[in-house]
Amino acid sequence: MTASLIPTLPGAYYTDPDIFRQEQERVFEVMWFCAVRSSDVPTPGKFRTVQIGRESVLVSRARDGAVKAFLNICRHRGAQLCLEAEGEVKRAFQCPYHAWTYGLDGKLVAAPNLTKMPDVDRVEYGLVNVHVREWLGYVWVCLADKPPSFEDGVVGACTERLGDAEAIGHYDVAGLSVGRRIVYDVAANWKLIVENFMECYHCATIHPELTEVLPEFADGLAAQYFVGHGAEFGEDVKGFTIDGSEGLDLIPGVGEDQDRRYYAITIKPTVFVNLVPDHVIIHRMFPMAADHTIVECDWLYVPSVVESGKDVSASVELFHRVNQQDFDACERCQPAMGSKVYANGGVLVPSEHHIGAFHDWVQEKVGDIVAGS
Ligand code: FES
Ligand SMILES: [Fe+2]
């Protein structure tokens, strides 16, 4: 018989800058990373900058409408090209230092005295491209020279969780519109946030509103514990809202078996997908330091709901509150990760044992480096 309690990762995994650096190199900078919503860069010249591992990445849209992502660094002497988190350029990105200028396709198009340097190849000295994929209406980027399979890694995570390759398609996530975005600045390691999302042992204690809507969560078994399982709404619950009142327009493709249910997916390393019949909630994490993570959370609705200006606040409020409750819990744990009490880690109860697989995965990625060495 398996022991009731199995160990977590040692505390150093949540505090040690060397381990965080390994994660940057071996996880965030080589896996597919969900960067921005495609509608954040709706037209040519609109851009967003995001932190992925140790790199700043510039996501933009070229003249032909294709999404592009570049390392946000001037090829001349290395000035950061765009300092803003978001913005728009007319025709080109111009470096504010010596005015090297790059087209929306990344090519070097102008620089002071460039015509007197005919040997300078404009593609070679263009911005460095990174790999881009669009899926679920998001721009996913990979900084590795040879990206891993998107189908196996990203799409596969959804299929594995939902137990059916077609299931995610019913929500038409790419066709939904952003009804609300909330950005959370969380003073906790990204893995605490993942672990928290994967279990529901805490639901009865800290999520009174959520357990009202999803009564089975009060028993502590997360939807992510069973393959293909969606937690059912309580009998008197009309919608996935703060008070169980009616939700918004149903997503048309959602099947009968998916109606009145909540599904949750973790796409490693940094994405959570939450599916309910009338909206989809997507969390994207940006790990900034061992003890600091920014989480961008989008609430997505059928476009007509957003266009008509319907009040989505009762809908948004439920998971916003869940987020606050969860992130407070993570922040409460973070300082303890450096304590001698947690030097060898804590423990997982049986309903959390599946988190052990996540820990094995992290250890495999990071390797057997000794903390603090
Ligand atoms: S560093 Fe960008 S133009 Fe010189
Ligand atoms: Fe939670």
Short mmCIF file of C-alpha atoms and ligand atoms in Angstrom, two decimals:
data_model
loop_
_atom_site.label_atom_id
_atom_site.label_comp_id
_atom_site.label_asym_id
_atom_site.label_seq_id
_atom_site.Cartn_x
_atom_site.Cartn_y
_atom_site.Cartn_z
CA MET A 1 0.00 0.00 0.00
CA THR A 2 1.25 3.49 -0.84
CA ALA A 3 1.97 5.60 2.19
CA SER A 4 -0.68 8.25 2.89
CA LEU A 5 1.88 11.03 2.85
CA ILE A 6 4.45 11.48 0.11
CA PRO A 7 7.06 14.27 0.04
CA THR A 8 6.88 17.53 -1.91
CA LEU A 9 9.92 19.20 -3.45
CA PRO A 10 12.42 20.57 -0.93
CA GLY A 11 11.97 24.23 0.03
CA ALA A 12 14.98 25.35 -2.01
CA TYR A 13 13.07 24.66 -5.21
CA TYR A 14 10.85 27.61 -4.35
CA THR A 15 13.54 30.05 -3.20
CA ASP A 16 16.90 29.27 -4.77
CA PRO A 17 17.89 31.67 -7.58
CA ASP A 18 20.12 28.98 -9.14
CA ILE A 19 17.19 26.60 -9.44
CA PHE A 20 15.02 29.37 -10.84
CA ARG A 21 17.73 30.06 -13.40
CA GLN A 22 17.76 26.39 -14.38
CA GLU A 23 14.00 26.56 -14.81
CA GLN A 24 14.38 29.62 -17.01
CA GLU A 25 16.95 27.86 -19.20
CA ARG A 26 15.46 24.38 -19.27
CA VAL A 27 11.74 25.04 -19.01
CA PHE A 28 10.53 28.53 -19.98
CA GLU A 29 13.12 29.15 -22.72
CA VAL A 30 12.69 25.80 -24.43
CA MET A 31 9.02 24.86 -24.10
CA TRP A 32 6.03 26.42 -25.87
CA PHE A 33 5.09 29.47 -23.78
CA CYS A 34 1.69 31.17 -24.01
CA ALA A 35 2.60 34.82 -24.55
CA VAL A 36 -0.37 37.03 -25.48
CA ARG A 37 -3.97 36.85 -26.69
CA SER A 38 -3.99 37.15 -30.49
CA SER A 39 -6.43 40.05 -30.18
CA ASP A 40 -3.80 41.94 -28.12
CA VAL A 41 -1.97 42.44 -31.43
CA PRO A 42 -5.00 42.95 -33.68
CA THR A 43 -3.41 44.91 -36.54
CA PRO A 44 0.04 45.37 -38.15
CA GLY A 45 2.34 47.40 -35.90
CA LYS A 46 0.52 46.71 -32.64
CA PHE A 47 2.89 45.04 -30.21
CA ARG A 48 3.27 43.61 -26.75
CA THR A 49 6.42 42.77 -24.85
CA VAL A 50 6.54 39.84 -22.45
CA GLN A 51 9.16 38.25 -20.22
CA ILE A 52 9.91 34.63 -21.11
CA GLY A 53 12.66 33.09 -19.06
CA ARG A 54 15.51 35.60 -19.12
CA GLU A 55 14.43 37.15 -22.41
CA SER A 56 12.16 40.03 -23.30
CA VAL A 57 10.08 39.00 -26.31
CA LEU A 58 8.38 41.40 -28.71
CA VAL A 59 5.16 40.00 -30.17
CA SER A 60 3.73 41.90 -33.11
CA ARG A 61 1.87 41.57 -36.37
CA ALA A 62 3.50 42.03 -39.76
CA ARG A 63 2.06 43.87 -42.76
CA ASP A 64 0.59 40.63 -44.17
CA GLY A 65 -1.26 40.01 -40.90
CA ALA A 66 1.01 37.21 -39.69
CA VAL A 67 1.93 37.20 -36.02
CA LYS A 68 5.67 37.57 -35.40
CA ALA A 69 7.78 37.29 -32.28
CA PHE A 70 11.31 38.61 -31.89
CA LEU A 71 13.84 38.90 -29.14
CA ASN A 72 13.39 42.51 -28.05
CA ILE A 73 17.01 43.48 -28.64
CA CYS A 74 18.65 45.77 -31.16
CA ARG A 75 21.27 43.96 -33.23
CA HIS A 76 23.62 46.97 -33.17
CA ARG A 77 24.78 47.35 -29.59
CA GLY A 78 22.00 45.59 -27.76
CA ALA A 79 19.60 48.29 -26.61
CA GLN A 80 16.18 47.00 -25.66
CA LEU A 81 14.00 47.99 -28.57
CA CYS A 82 10.58 48.49 -26.95
CA LEU A 83 10.37 49.34 -23.27
CA GLU A 84 6.58 49.54 -23.07
CA ALA A 85 4.45 46.52 -22.20
CA GLU A 86 2.26 47.35 -25.18
CA GLY A 87 2.08 49.89 -27.94
CA GLU A 88 1.91 50.54 -31.64
CA VAL A 89 4.39 51.55 -34.32
CA LYS A 90 3.40 52.82 -37.76
CA ARG A 91 5.77 51.08 -40.11
CA ALA A 92 8.84 50.01 -38.23
CA PHE A 93 10.58 49.55 -34.89
CA GLN A 94 13.27 52.16 -34.41
CA CYS A 95 15.94 51.71 -31.78
CA PRO A 96 16.07 54.84 -29.61
CA TYR A 97 19.88 54.60 -29.26
CA HIS A 98 21.41 55.01 -32.78
CA ALA A 99 18.21 54.66 -34.80
CA TRP A 100 18.68 51.26 -36.41
CA THR A 101 15.23 50.61 -37.84
CA TYR A 102 13.52 47.27 -38.40
CA GLY A 103 10.48 46.49 -40.54
CA LEU A 104 7.48 44.68 -39.09
CA ASP A 105 8.95 41.48 -40.53
CA GLY A 106 12.09 42.09 -38.46
CA LYS A 107 14.37 42.99 -41.36
CA LEU A 108 16.85 45.83 -40.90
CA VAL A 109 15.43 48.54 -43.15
CA ALA A 110 17.39 51.64 -42.23
CA ALA A 111 20.24 52.90 -40.10
CA PRO A 112 22.34 56.06 -40.19
CA ASN A 113 24.91 55.62 -42.98
CA LEU A 114 23.62 52.15 -43.84
CA THR A 115 23.98 52.88 -47.56
CA LYS A 116 27.69 53.39 -46.99
CA MET A 117 27.91 49.86 -45.57
CA PRO A 118 26.72 47.78 -48.52
CA ASP A 119 28.13 44.58 -47.07
CA VAL A 120 25.64 44.59 -44.16
CA ASP A 121 23.06 41.89 -44.75
CA ARG A 122 19.67 43.21 -43.70
CA VAL A 123 18.26 39.84 -42.81
CA GLU A 124 21.31 38.66 -40.92
CA TYR A 125 21.24 41.86 -38.89
CA GLY A 126 17.49 41.86 -38.59
CA LEU A 127 15.70 41.11 -35.34
CA VAL A 128 16.05 37.56 -34.08
CA ASN A 129 12.87 35.62 -34.80
CA VAL A 130 11.45 33.12 -32.38
CA HIS A 131 8.98 30.34 -33.23
CA VAL A 132 5.30 31.25 -33.13
CA ARG A 133 2.07 29.25 -33.09
CA GLU A 134 -1.49 30.47 -32.66
CA TRP A 135 -3.89 28.18 -30.79
CA LEU A 136 -7.01 28.83 -28.67
CA GLY A 137 -6.72 32.45 -29.79
CA TYR A 138 -3.33 32.87 -28.09
CA VAL A 139 0.14 33.43 -29.46
CA TRP A 140 2.45 30.72 -28.18
CA VAL A 141 6.16 31.25 -28.67
CA CYS A 142 9.16 29.00 -28.29
CA LEU A 143 12.67 30.38 -27.87
CA ALA A 144 14.40 27.06 -28.60
CA ASP A 145 16.15 26.64 -31.95
CA LYS A 146 14.24 23.39 -32.42
CA PRO A 147 10.88 23.59 -30.63
CA PRO A 148 9.33 20.49 -29.12
CA SER A 149 6.14 19.16 -30.71
CA PHE A 150 3.28 21.61 -30.10
CA GLU A 151 0.77 18.83 -30.70
CA ASP A 152 2.28 16.51 -28.11
CA GLY A 153 3.03 19.15 -25.49
CA VAL A 154 0.28 21.75 -25.62
CA VAL A 155 -2.61 20.13 -27.49
CA GLY A 156 -1.75 16.79 -25.88
CA ALA A 157 -2.16 18.23 -22.37
CA CYS A 158 -5.77 19.17 -23.17
CA THR A 159 -6.53 15.81 -24.76
CA GLU A 160 -4.98 13.94 -21.86
CA ARG A 161 -6.98 15.87 -19.25
CA LEU A 162 -10.32 15.86 -21.07
CA GLY A 163 -9.87 12.29 -22.27
CA ASP A 164 -11.01 13.27 -25.76
CA ALA A 165 -9.18 15.14 -28.53
CA GLU A 166 -12.39 16.82 -29.72
CA ALA A 167 -13.57 18.12 -26.36
CA ILE A 168 -11.63 21.41 -26.23
CA GLY A 169 -12.79 22.29 -29.76
CA HIS A 170 -16.42 22.46 -28.63
CA TYR A 171 -15.63 25.65 -26.70
CA ASP A 172 -14.22 27.44 -29.79
CA VAL A 173 -11.79 29.26 -27.49
CA ALA A 174 -10.16 31.10 -30.42
CA GLY A 175 -13.54 32.54 -31.45
CA LEU A 176 -14.38 33.96 -28.02
CA SER A 177 -13.81 37.59 -27.00
CA VAL A 178 -12.05 38.92 -23.93
CA GLY A 179 -14.74 40.19 -21.56
CA ARG A 180 -12.35 40.98 -18.74
CA ARG A 181 -8.65 40.74 -17.99
CA ILE A 182 -7.19 40.96 -14.51
CA VAL A 183 -3.44 40.94 -13.87
CA TYR A 184 -2.25 39.62 -10.50
CA ASP A 185 1.15 40.32 -9.04
CA VAL A 186 1.84 37.32 -6.85
CA ALA A 187 4.70 37.12 -4.34
CA ALA A 188 5.13 33.38 -4.74
CA ASN A 189 7.03 30.85 -6.79
CA TRP A 190 5.24 29.75 -9.97
CA LYS A 191 5.22 26.10 -8.83
CA LEU A 192 3.21 26.93 -5.72
CA ILE A 193 0.60 28.39 -8.05
CA VAL A 194 0.61 25.27 -10.25
CA GLU A 195 0.36 22.93 -7.27
CA ASN A 196 -2.48 24.94 -5.82
CA PHE A 197 -4.36 24.81 -9.10
CA MET A 198 -3.95 21.04 -9.33
CA GLU A 199 -5.56 20.16 -6.00
CA CYS A 200 -8.83 20.86 -4.26
CA TYR A 201 -7.94 19.72 -0.75
CA HIS A 202 -8.07 23.46 0.06
CA CYS A 203 -11.39 24.16 -1.62
CA ALA A 204 -13.61 23.62 1.42
CA THR A 205 -11.38 25.86 3.54
CA ILE A 206 -10.72 28.84 1.31
CA HIS A 207 -13.27 28.77 -1.53
CA PRO A 208 -16.75 29.06 0.04
CA GLU A 209 -18.28 30.62 -3.09
CA LEU A 210 -16.77 28.04 -5.46
CA THR A 211 -17.88 25.06 -3.38
CA GLU A 212 -21.43 26.48 -3.35
CA VAL A 213 -21.43 26.30 -7.15
CA LEU A 214 -19.47 23.02 -7.38
CA PRO A 215 -20.53 21.04 -4.27
CA GLU A 216 -18.28 18.07 -5.05
CA PHE A 217 -15.26 20.35 -4.56
CA ALA A 218 -16.07 20.38 -0.86
CA ASP A 219 -14.92 16.74 -0.76
CA GLY A 220 -11.46 17.85 -1.80
CA LEU A 221 -11.07 15.93 -5.05
CA ALA A 222 -10.09 18.29 -7.85
CA ALA A 223 -11.51 17.96 -11.34
CA GLN A 224 -7.90 17.28 -12.34
CA TYR A 225 -7.81 14.11 -10.25
CA PHE A 226 -9.83 12.06 -12.74
CA VAL A 227 -9.31 11.94 -16.50
CA GLY A 228 -12.19 13.47 -18.38
CA HIS A 229 -14.10 14.49 -15.29
CA GLY A 230 -15.89 17.81 -15.09
CA ALA A 231 -17.22 18.92 -11.71
CA GLU A 232 -21.00 19.23 -11.84
CA PHE A 233 -22.85 22.41 -10.88
CA GLY A 234 -25.00 22.17 -7.75
CA GLU A 235 -28.67 21.41 -8.26
CA ASP A 236 -29.95 24.93 -7.57
CA VAL A 237 -27.09 26.61 -9.37
CA LYS A 238 -28.14 28.41 -12.54
CA GLY A 239 -24.70 29.48 -13.75
CA PHE A 240 -21.00 29.72 -12.93
CA THR A 241 -21.37 33.03 -11.10
CA ILE A 242 -20.51 34.41 -7.68
CA ASP A 243 -24.03 33.72 -6.35
CA GLY A 244 -25.06 30.86 -8.64
CA SER A 245 -27.31 33.20 -10.63
CA GLU A 246 -27.84 32.83 -14.37
CA GLY A 247 -24.68 33.00 -16.51
CA LEU A 248 -24.24 34.48 -19.99
CA ASP A 249 -25.05 33.06 -23.44
CA LEU A 250 -23.93 29.46 -23.81
CA ILE A 251 -21.00 28.70 -26.08
CA PRO A 252 -22.83 27.11 -29.04
CA GLY A 253 -20.60 24.06 -29.50
CA VAL A 254 -20.75 22.92 -25.88
CA GLY A 255 -22.30 19.44 -25.78
CA GLU A 256 -24.90 18.10 -23.40
CA ASP A 257 -22.29 16.13 -21.51
CA GLN A 258 -20.23 19.30 -21.02
CA ASP A 259 -23.15 21.49 -19.96
CA ARG A 260 -23.37 22.44 -16.26
CA ARG A 261 -19.83 21.24 -15.68
CA TYR A 262 -16.46 22.78 -14.88
CA TYR A 263 -13.28 21.36 -16.42
CA ALA A 264 -9.73 22.39 -15.55
CA ILE A 265 -6.54 21.76 -17.48
CA THR A 266 -2.93 22.53 -16.61
CA ILE A 267 -0.76 23.04 -19.67
CA LYS A 268 2.81 22.92 -18.42
CA PRO A 269 4.60 25.02 -17.63
CA THR A 270 2.51 28.15 -17.17
CA VAL A 271 -1.08 27.90 -18.44
CA PHE A 272 -4.37 26.98 -16.79
CA VAL A 273 -7.55 26.51 -18.81
CA ASN A 274 -10.95 26.56 -17.10
CA LEU A 275 -14.00 25.57 -19.12
CA VAL A 276 -17.62 26.23 -18.18
CA PRO A 277 -20.62 26.26 -20.55
CA ASP A 278 -20.81 30.04 -21.01
CA HIS A 279 -17.19 31.14 -20.68
CA VAL A 280 -13.57 30.12 -20.60
CA ILE A 281 -11.00 31.42 -18.14
CA ILE A 282 -7.33 31.29 -19.12
CA HIS A 283 -4.46 31.96 -16.75
CA ARG A 284 -1.02 32.74 -18.17
CA MET A 285 1.84 32.94 -15.70
CA PHE A 286 5.01 34.94 -16.17
CA PRO A 287 7.59 33.74 -13.65
CA MET A 288 9.75 36.80 -12.86
CA ALA A 289 11.87 35.51 -9.96
CA ALA A 290 11.93 32.56 -7.57
CA ASP A 291 9.46 34.40 -5.36
CA HIS A 292 7.56 36.52 -7.90
CA THR A 293 5.03 35.56 -10.57
CA ILE A 294 2.76 37.73 -12.66
CA VAL A 295 -0.51 36.08 -13.66
CA GLU A 296 -2.64 37.43 -16.49
CA CYS A 297 -6.14 36.03 -16.36
CA ASP A 298 -8.66 36.39 -19.20
CA TRP A 299 -12.39 35.78 -19.05
CA LEU A 300 -13.61 34.86 -22.55
CA TYR A 301 -17.21 35.00 -23.74
CA VAL A 302 -19.20 34.55 -26.91
CA PRO A 303 -18.42 37.72 -28.96
CA SER A 304 -22.03 38.97 -28.89
CA VAL A 305 -21.94 39.03 -25.08
CA VAL A 306 -18.93 41.34 -25.09
CA GLU A 307 -20.11 43.48 -28.02
CA SER A 308 -23.53 44.06 -26.49
CA GLY A 309 -21.90 45.21 -23.25
CA LYS A 310 -23.76 42.67 -21.11
CA ASP A 311 -22.86 42.76 -17.45
CA VAL A 312 -20.33 40.00 -16.87
CA SER A 313 -19.40 41.06 -13.36
CA ALA A 314 -21.23 38.27 -11.45
CA SER A 315 -19.52 35.82 -13.79
CA VAL A 316 -16.05 37.36 -13.45
CA GLU A 317 -16.35 37.81 -9.71
CA LEU A 318 -16.50 34.08 -8.96
CA PHE A 319 -13.11 33.16 -10.35
CA HIS A 320 -11.57 36.53 -9.47
CA ARG A 321 -12.36 35.73 -5.87
CA VAL A 322 -11.00 32.18 -6.31
CA ASN A 323 -7.81 33.68 -7.75
CA GLN A 324 -7.42 36.06 -4.81
CA GLN A 325 -8.03 33.25 -2.34
CA ASP A 326 -5.56 30.97 -4.11
CA PHE A 327 -2.84 33.59 -4.57
CA ASP A 328 -3.18 34.67 -0.92
CA ALA A 329 -2.61 31.05 0.06
CA CYS A 330 0.46 30.82 -2.19
CA GLU A 331 1.86 34.06 -0.75
CA ARG A 332 1.27 32.69 2.72
CA CYS A 333 3.40 29.63 1.90
CA GLN A 334 6.22 31.39 0.05
CA PRO A 335 8.08 32.84 3.08
CA ALA A 336 8.03 29.41 4.75
CA MET A 337 9.80 27.80 1.79
CA GLY A 338 13.07 29.24 3.11
CA SER A 339 12.51 28.01 6.67
CA LYS A 340 14.44 25.08 8.12
CA VAL A 341 11.07 23.43 8.70
CA TYR A 342 10.65 23.11 4.94
CA ALA A 343 14.27 22.23 4.07
CA ASN A 344 13.14 18.72 3.12
CA GLY A 345 9.77 19.91 1.89
CA GLY A 346 6.27 19.20 3.11
CA VAL A 347 3.91 16.34 2.32
CA LEU A 348 1.06 15.52 -0.05
CA VAL A 349 -2.10 13.75 1.15
CA PRO A 350 -3.66 11.09 -1.12
CA SER A 351 -5.97 13.55 -2.92
CA GLU A 352 -2.81 15.53 -3.79
CA HIS A 353 -0.61 12.60 -4.83
CA HIS A 354 -1.00 13.44 -8.54
CA ILE A 355 1.05 16.58 -7.83
CA GLY A 356 3.97 14.21 -7.29
CA ALA A 357 4.10 13.66 -11.04
CA PHE A 358 4.52 17.42 -11.50
CA HIS A 359 7.39 17.41 -9.01
CA ASP A 360 9.06 14.50 -10.83
CA TRP A 361 8.72 16.44 -14.06
CA VAL A 362 10.31 19.56 -12.53
CA GLN A 363 13.19 17.53 -11.11
CA GLU A 364 13.76 15.82 -14.41
CA LYS A 365 13.90 19.21 -16.18
CA VAL A 366 16.04 20.99 -13.66
CA GLY A 367 18.38 18.05 -13.19
CA ASP A 368 20.08 16.94 -10.07
CA ILE A 369 21.64 20.25 -9.16
CA VAL A 370 22.29 20.71 -5.51
CA ALA A 371 20.51 23.70 -4.08
CA GLY A 372 22.77 26.59 -3.24
CA SER A 373 25.89 25.04 -4.74
S1 FES B 1 21.90 49.94 -29.98
FE1 FES B 1 20.23 50.10 -31.26
S2 FES B 1 20.87 51.44 -32.79
FE2 FES B 1 22.58 51.25 -31.53
FE FE B 2 -8.07 27.05 -5.24
#
